[in-house]
GROMACS .gro file of N, CA and C in nm:
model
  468
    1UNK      N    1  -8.209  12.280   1.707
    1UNK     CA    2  -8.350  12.301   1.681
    1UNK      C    3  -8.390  12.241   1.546
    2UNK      N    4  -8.296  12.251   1.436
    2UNK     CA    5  -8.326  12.168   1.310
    2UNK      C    6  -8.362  12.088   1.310
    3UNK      N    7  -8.264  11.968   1.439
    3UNK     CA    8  -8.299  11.805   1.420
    3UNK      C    9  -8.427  11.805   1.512
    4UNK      N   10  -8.452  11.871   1.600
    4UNK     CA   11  -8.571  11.832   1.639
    4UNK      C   12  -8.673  11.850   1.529
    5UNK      N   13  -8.718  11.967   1.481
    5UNK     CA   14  -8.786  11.976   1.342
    5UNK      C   15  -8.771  11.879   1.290
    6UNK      N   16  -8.646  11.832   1.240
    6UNK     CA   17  -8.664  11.718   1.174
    6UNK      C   18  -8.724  11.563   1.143
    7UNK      N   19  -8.666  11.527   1.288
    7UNK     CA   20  -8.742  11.425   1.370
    7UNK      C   21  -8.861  11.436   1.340
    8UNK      N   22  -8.903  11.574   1.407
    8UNK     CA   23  -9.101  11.577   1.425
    8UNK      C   24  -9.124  11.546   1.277
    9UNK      N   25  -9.077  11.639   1.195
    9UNK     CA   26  -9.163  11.606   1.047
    9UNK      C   27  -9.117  11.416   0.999
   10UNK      N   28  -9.010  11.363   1.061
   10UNK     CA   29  -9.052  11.225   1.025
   10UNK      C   30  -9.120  11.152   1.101
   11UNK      N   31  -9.113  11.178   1.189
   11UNK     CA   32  -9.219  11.120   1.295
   11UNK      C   33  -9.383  11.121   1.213
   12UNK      N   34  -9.437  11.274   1.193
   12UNK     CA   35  -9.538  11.279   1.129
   12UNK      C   36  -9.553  11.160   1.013
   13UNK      N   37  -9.444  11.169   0.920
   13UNK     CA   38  -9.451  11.079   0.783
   13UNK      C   39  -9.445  10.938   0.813
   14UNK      N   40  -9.409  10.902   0.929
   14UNK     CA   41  -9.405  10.764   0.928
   14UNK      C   42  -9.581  10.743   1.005
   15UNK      N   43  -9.639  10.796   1.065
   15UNK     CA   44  -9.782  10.770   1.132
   15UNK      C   45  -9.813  10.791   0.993
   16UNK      N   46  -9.838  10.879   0.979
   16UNK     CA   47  -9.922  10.902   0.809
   16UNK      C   48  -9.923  10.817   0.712
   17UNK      N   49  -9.824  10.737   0.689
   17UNK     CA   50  -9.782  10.616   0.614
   17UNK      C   51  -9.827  10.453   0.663
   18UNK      N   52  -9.822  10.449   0.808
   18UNK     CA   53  -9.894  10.344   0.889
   18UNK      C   54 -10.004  10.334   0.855
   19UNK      N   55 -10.042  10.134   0.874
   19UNK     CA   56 -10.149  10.096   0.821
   19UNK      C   57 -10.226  10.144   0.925
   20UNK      N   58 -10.362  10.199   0.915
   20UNK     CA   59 -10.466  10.190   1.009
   20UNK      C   60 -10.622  10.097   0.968
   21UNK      N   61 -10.641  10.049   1.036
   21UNK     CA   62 -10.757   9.953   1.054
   21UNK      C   63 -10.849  10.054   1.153
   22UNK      N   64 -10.994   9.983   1.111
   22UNK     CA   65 -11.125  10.031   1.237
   22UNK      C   66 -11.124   9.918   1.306
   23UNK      N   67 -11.164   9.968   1.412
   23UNK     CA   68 -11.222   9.830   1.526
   23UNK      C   69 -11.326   9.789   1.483
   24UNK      N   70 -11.321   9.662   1.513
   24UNK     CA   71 -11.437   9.551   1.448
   24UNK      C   72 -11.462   9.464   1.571
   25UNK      N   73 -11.585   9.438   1.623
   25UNK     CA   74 -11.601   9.331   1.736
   25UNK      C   75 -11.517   9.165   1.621
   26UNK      N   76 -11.559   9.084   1.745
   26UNK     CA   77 -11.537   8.947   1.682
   26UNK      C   78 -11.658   8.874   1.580
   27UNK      N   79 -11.700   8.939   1.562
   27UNK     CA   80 -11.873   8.896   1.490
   27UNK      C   81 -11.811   8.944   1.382
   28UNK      N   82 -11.818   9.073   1.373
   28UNK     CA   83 -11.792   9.188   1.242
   28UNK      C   84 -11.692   9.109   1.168
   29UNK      N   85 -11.534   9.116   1.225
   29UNK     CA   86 -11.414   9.050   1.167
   29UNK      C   87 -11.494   8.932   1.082
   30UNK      N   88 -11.543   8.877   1.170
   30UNK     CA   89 -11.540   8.718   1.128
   30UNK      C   90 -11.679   8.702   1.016
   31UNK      N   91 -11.804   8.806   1.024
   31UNK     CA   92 -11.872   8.769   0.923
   31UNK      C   93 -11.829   8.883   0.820
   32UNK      N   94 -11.732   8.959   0.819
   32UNK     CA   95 -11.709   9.030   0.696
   32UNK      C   96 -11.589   8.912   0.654
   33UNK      N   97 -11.511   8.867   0.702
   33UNK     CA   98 -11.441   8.777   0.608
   33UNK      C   99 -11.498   8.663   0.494
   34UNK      N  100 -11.439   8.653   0.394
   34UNK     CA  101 -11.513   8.498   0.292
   34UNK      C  102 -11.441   8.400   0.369
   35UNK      N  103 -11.326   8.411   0.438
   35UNK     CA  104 -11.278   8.258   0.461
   35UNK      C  105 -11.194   8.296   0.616
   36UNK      N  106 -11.204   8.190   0.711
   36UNK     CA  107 -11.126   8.247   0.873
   36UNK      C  108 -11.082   8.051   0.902
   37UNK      N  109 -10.926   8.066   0.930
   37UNK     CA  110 -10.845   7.965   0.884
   37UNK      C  111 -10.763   7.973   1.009
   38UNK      N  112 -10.746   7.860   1.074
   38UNK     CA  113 -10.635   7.779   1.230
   38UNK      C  114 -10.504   7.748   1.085
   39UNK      N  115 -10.425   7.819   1.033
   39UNK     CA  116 -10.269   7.772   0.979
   39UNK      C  117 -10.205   7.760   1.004
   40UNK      N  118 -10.094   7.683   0.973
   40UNK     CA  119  -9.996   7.648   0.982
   40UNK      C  120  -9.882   7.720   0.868
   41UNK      N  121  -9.803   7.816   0.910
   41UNK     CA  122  -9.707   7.850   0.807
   41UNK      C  123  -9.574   7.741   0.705
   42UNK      N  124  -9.598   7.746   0.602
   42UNK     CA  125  -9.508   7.634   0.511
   42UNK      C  126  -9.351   7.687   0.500
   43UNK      N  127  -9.446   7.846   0.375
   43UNK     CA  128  -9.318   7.917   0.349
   43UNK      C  129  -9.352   8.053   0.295
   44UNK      N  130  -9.209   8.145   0.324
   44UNK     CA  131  -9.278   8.279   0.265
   44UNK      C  132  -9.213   8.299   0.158
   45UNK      N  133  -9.263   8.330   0.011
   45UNK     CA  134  -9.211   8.423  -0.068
   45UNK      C  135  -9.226   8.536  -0.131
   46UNK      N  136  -9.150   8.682  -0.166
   46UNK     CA  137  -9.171   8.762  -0.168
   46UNK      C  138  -9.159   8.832  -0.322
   47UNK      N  139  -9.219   8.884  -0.349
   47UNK     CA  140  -9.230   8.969  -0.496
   47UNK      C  141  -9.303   8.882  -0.624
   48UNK      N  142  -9.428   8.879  -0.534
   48UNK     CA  143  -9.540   8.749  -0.627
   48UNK      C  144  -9.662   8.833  -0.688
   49UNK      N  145  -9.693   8.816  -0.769
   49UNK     CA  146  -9.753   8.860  -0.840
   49UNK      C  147  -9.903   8.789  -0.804
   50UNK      N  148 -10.030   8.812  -0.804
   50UNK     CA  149 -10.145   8.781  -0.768
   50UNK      C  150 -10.224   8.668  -0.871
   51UNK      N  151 -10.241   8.576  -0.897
   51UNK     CA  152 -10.327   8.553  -0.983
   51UNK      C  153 -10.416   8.619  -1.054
   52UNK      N  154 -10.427   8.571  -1.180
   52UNK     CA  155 -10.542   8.667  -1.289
   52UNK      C  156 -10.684   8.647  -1.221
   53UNK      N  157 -10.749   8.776  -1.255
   53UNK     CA  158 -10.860   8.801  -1.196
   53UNK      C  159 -10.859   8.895  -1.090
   54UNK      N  160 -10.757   8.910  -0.998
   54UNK     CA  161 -10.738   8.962  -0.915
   54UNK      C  162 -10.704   9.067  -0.928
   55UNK      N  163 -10.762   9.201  -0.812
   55UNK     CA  164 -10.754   9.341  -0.847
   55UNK      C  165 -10.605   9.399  -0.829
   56UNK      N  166 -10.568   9.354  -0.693
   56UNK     CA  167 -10.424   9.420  -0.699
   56UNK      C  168 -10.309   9.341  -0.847
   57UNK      N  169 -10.254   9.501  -0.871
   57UNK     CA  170 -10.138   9.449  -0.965
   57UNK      C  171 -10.010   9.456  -0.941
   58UNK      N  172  -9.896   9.406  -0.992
   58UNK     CA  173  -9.747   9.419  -0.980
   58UNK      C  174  -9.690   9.317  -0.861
   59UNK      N  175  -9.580   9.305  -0.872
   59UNK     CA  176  -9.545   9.240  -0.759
   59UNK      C  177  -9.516   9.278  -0.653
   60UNK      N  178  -9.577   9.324  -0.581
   60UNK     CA  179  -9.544   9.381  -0.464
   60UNK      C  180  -9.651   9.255  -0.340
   61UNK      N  181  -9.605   9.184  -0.338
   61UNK     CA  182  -9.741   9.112  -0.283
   61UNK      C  183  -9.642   8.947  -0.192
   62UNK      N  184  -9.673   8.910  -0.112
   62UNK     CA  185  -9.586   8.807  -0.028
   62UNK      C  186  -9.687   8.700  -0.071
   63UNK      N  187  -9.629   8.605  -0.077
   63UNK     CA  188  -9.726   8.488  -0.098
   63UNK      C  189  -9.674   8.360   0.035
   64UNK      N  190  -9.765   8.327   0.091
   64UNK     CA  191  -9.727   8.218   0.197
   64UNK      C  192  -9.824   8.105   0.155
   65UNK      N  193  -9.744   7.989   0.172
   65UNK     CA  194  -9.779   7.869   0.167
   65UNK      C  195  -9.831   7.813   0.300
   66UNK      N  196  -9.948   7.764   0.256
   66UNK     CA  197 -10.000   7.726   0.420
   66UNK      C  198 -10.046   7.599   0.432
   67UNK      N  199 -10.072   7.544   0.525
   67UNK     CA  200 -10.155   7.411   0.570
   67UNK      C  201 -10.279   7.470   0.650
   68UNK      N  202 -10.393   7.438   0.637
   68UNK     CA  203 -10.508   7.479   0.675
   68UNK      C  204 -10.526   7.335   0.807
   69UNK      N  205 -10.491   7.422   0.897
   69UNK     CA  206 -10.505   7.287   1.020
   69UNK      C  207 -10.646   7.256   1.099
   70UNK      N  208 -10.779   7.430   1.067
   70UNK     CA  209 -10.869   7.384   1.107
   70UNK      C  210 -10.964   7.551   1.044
   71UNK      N  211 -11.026   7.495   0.957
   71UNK     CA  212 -11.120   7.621   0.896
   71UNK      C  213 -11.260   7.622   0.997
   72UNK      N  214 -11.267   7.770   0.997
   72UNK     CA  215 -11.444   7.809   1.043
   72UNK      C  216 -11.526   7.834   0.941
   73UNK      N  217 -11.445   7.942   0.830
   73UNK     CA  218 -11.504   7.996   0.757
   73UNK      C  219 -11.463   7.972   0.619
   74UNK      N  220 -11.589   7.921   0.527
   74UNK     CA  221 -11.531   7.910   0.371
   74UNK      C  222 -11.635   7.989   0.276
   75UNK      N  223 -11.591   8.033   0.193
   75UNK     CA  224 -11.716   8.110   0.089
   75UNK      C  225 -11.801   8.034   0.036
   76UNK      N  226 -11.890   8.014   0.002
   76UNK     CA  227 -11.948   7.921  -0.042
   76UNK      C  228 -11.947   7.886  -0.186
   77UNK      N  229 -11.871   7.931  -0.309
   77UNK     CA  230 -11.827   7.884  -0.456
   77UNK      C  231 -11.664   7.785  -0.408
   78UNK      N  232 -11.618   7.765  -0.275
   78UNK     CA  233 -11.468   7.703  -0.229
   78UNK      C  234 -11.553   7.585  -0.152
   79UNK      N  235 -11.519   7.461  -0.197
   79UNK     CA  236 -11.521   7.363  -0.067
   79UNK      C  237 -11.392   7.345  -0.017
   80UNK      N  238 -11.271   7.348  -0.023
   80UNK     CA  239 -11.149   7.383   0.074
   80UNK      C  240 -11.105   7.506   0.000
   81UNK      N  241 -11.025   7.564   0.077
   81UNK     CA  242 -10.915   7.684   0.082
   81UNK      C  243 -10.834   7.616   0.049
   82UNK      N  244 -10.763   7.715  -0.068
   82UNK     CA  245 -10.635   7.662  -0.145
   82UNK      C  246 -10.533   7.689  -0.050
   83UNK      N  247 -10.453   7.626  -0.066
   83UNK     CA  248 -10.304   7.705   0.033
   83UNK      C  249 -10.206   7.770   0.016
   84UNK      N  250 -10.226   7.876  -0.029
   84UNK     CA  251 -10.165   7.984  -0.110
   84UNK      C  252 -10.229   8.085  -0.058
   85UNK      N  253 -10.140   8.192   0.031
   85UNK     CA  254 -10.260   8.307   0.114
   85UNK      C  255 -10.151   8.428   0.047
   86UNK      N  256 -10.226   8.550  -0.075
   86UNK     CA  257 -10.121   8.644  -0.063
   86UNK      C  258 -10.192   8.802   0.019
   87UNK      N  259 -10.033   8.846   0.035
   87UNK     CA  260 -10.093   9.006   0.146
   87UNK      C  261 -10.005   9.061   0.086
   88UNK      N  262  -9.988   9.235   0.041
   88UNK     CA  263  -9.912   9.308  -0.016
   88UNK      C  264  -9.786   9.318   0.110
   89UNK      N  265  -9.700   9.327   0.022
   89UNK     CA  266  -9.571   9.336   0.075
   89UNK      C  267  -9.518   9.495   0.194
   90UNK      N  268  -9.588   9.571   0.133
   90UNK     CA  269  -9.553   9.667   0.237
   90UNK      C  270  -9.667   9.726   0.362
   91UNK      N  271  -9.592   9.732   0.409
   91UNK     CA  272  -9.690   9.789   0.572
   91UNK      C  273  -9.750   9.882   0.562
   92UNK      N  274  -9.730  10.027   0.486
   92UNK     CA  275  -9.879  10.120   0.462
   92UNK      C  276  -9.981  10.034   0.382
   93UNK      N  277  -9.985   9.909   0.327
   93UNK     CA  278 -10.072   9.857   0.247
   93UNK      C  279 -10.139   9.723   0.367
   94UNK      N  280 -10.107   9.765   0.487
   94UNK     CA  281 -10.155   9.652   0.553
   94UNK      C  282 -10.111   9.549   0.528
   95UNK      N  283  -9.976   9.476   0.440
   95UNK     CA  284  -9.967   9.373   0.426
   95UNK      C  285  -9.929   9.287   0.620
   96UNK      N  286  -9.956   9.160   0.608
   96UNK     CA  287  -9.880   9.097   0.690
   96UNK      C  288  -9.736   9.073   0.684
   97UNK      N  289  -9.657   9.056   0.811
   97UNK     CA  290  -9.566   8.977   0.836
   97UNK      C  291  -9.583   8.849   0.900
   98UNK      N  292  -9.580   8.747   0.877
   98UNK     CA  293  -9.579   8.613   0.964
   98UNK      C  294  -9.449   8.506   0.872
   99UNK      N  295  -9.419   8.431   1.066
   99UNK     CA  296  -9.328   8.375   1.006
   99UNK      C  297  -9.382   8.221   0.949
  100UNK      N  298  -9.275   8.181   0.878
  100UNK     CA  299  -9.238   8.016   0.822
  100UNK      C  300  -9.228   7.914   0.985
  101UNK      N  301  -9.343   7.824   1.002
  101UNK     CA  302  -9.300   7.738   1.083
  101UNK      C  303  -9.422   7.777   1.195
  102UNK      N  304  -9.460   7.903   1.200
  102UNK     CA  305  -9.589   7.941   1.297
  102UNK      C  306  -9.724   7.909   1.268
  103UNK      N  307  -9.813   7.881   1.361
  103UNK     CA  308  -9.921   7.868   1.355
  103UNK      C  309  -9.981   8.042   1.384
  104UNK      N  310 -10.116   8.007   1.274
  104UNK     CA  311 -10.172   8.159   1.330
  104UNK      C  312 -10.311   8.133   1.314
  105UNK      N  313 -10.401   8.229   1.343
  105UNK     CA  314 -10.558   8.237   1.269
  105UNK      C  315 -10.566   8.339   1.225
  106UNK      N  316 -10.590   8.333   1.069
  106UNK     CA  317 -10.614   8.449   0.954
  106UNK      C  318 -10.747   8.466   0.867
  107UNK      N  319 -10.791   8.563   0.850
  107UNK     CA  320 -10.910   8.584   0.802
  107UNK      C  321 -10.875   8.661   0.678
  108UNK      N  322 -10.952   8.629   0.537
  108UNK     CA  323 -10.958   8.730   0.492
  108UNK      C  324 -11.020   8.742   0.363
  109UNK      N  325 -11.056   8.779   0.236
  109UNK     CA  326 -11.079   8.736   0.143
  109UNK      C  327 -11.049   8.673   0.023
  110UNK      N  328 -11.141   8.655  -0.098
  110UNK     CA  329 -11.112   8.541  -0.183
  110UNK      C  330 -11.128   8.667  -0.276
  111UNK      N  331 -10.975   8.702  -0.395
  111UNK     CA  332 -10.989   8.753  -0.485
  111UNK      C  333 -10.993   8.654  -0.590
  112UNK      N  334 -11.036   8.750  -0.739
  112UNK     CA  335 -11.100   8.632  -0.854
  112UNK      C  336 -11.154   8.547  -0.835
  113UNK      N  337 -11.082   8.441  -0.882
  113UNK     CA  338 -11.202   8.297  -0.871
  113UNK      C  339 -11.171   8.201  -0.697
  114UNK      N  340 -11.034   8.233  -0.707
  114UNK     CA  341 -11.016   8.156  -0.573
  114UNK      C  342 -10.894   8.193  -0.516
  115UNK      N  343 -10.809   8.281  -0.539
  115UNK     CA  344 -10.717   8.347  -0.465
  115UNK      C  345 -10.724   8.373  -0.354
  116UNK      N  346 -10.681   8.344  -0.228
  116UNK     CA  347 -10.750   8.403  -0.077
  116UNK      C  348 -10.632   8.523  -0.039
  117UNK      N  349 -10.675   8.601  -0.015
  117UNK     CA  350 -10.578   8.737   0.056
  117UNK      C  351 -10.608   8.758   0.186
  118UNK      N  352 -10.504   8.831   0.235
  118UNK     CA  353 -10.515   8.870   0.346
  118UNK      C  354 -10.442   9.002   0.377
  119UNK      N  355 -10.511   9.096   0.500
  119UNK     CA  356 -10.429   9.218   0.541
  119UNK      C  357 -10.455   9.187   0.667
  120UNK      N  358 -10.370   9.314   0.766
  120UNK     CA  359 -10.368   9.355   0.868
  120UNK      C  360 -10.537   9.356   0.925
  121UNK      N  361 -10.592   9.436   0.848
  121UNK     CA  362 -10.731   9.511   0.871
  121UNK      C  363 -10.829   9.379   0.865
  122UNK      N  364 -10.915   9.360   1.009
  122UNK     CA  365 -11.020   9.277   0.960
  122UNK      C  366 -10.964   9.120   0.994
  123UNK      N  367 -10.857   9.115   1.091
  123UNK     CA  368 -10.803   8.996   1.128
  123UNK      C  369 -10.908   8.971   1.270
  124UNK      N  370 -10.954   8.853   1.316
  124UNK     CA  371 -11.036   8.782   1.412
  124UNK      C  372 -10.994   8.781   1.515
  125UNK      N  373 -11.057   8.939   1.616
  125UNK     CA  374 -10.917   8.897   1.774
  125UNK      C  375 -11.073   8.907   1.858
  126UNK      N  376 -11.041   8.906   1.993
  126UNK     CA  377 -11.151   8.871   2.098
  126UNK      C  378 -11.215   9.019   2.065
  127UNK      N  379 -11.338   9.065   2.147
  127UNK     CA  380 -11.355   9.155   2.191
  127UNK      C  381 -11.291   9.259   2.312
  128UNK      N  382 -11.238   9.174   2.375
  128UNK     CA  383 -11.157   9.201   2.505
  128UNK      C  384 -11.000   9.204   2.460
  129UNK      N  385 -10.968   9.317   2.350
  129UNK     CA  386 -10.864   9.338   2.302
  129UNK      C  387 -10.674   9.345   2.405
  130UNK      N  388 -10.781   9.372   2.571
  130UNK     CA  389 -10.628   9.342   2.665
  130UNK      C  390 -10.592   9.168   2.676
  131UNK      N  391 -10.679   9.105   2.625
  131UNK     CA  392 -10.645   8.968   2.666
  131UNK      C  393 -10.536   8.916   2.525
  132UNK      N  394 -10.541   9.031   2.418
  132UNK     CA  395 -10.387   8.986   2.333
  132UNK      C  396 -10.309   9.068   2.305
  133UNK      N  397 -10.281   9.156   2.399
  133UNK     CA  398 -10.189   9.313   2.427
  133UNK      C  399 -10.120   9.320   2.293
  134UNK      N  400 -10.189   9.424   2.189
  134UNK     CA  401 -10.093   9.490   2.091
  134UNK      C  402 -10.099   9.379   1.969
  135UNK      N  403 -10.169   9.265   1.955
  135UNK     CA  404 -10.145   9.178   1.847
  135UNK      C  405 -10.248   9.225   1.731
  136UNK      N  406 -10.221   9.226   1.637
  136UNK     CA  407 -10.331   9.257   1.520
  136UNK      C  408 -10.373   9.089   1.512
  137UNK      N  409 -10.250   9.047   1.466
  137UNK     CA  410 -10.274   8.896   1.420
  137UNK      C  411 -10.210   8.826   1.526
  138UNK      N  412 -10.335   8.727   1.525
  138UNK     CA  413 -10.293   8.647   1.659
  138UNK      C  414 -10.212   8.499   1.609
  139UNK      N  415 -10.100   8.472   1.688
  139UNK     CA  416 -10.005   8.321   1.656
  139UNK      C  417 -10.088   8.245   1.780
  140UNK      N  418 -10.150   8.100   1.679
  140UNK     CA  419 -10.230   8.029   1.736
  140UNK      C  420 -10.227   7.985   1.891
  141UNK      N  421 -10.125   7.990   1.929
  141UNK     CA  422 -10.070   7.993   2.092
  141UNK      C  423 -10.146   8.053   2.171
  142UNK      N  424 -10.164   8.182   2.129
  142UNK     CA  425 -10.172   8.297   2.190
  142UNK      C  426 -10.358   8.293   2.165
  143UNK      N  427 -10.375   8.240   2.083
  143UNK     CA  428 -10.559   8.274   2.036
  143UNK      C  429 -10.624   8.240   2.207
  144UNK      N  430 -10.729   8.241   2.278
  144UNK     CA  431 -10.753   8.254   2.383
  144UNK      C  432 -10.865   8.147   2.330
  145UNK      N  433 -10.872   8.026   2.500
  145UNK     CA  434 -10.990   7.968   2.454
  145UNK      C  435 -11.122   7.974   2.401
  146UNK      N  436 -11.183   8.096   2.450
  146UNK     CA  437 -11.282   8.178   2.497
  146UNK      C  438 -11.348   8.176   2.293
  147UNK      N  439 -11.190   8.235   2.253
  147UNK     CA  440 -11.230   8.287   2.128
  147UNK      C  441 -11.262   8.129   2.034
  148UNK      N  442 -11.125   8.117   2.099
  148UNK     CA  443 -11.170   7.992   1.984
  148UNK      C  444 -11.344   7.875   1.985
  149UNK      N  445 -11.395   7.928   2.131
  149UNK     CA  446 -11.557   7.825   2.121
  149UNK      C  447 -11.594   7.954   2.032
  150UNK      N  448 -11.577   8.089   2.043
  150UNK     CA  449 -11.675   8.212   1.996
  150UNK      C  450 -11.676   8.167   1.853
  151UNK      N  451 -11.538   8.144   1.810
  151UNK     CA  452 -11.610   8.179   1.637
  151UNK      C  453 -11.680   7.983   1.568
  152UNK      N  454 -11.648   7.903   1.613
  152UNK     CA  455 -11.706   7.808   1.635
  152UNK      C  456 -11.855   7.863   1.584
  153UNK      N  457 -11.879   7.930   1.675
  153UNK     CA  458 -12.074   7.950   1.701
  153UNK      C  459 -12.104   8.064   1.664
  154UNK      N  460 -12.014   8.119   1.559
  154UNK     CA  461 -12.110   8.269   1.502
  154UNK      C  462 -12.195   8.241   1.414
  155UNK      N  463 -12.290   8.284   1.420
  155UNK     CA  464 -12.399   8.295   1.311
  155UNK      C  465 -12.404   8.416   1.240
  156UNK      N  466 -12.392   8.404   1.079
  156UNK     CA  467 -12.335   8.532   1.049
  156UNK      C  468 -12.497   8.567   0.958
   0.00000   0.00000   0.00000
């Protein structure tokens, strides 16, 4: 009877600790983001510190190197996106995982002057959430045609 207790109370601590996001149509995602990017993954490295200006501190933060293979969205003080995307390193903080060598589409914002970040929360998926079973972040493969004319033509 202990280990079941036990279990349950980690069970509890690990949901409680999980990132949670709100649902966002594909409009929302895409006009709350400053910048929504077709990448290409370079490389990942881990325990990076953010550029000055920027709110998060310490290193706890992944930094990926990217190739921008086809932007929708840019802020308007950026005429390209730098290629440098960071997301906090751990998963109650929403950071991402993505690999080196994948294509994906990522949304997210521009800290300080031109830093672009990204989380879990607020990533660009269809409205018709069964057409990418269980993906937060979609690997460009997988993005659905449908979506890709949609954000094309948002008017935000």
């Amino acid at each position: 009877m202990q280990h079941l207790t036990l279990l349950t109370f980690l069970a509890i601590v690990a949901v409680s600790l999980a990132c949670k996001c709100k649902d966002q149509s594909t409009k929302e995602s895409f006009c709350n983001a400053d910048w929504v990017s077709h990448v290409k993954v370079k490389a990942r490295v881990s325990k990076q510190q953010l550029p000055d200006g920027s709110e998060r501190r310490g290193l706890n933060n992944l930094r990926y190197t990217v190739q921008h293979v086809d932007v929708f969205k840019t802020p308007a003080n950026l005429t390209t996106l730098p290629n440098e995307i960071f997301t906090p390193s751990e998963s109650p903080a929403c950071g991402l995982k993505i690999d080196a060598g994948k294509e994906y589409l990522l949304a997210g914002r521009v800290e300080g002057p031109n830093a672009l970040f990204t989380v879990l929360c607020g990533q660009v998926l269809p409205d018709d959430r069964a057409a990418v079973a269980f993906e937060n972040v979609l690997e460009w493969k997988n993005v659905p045609e449908a979506l890709q004319t949609e954000i094309k033509a948002i008017k935000c």
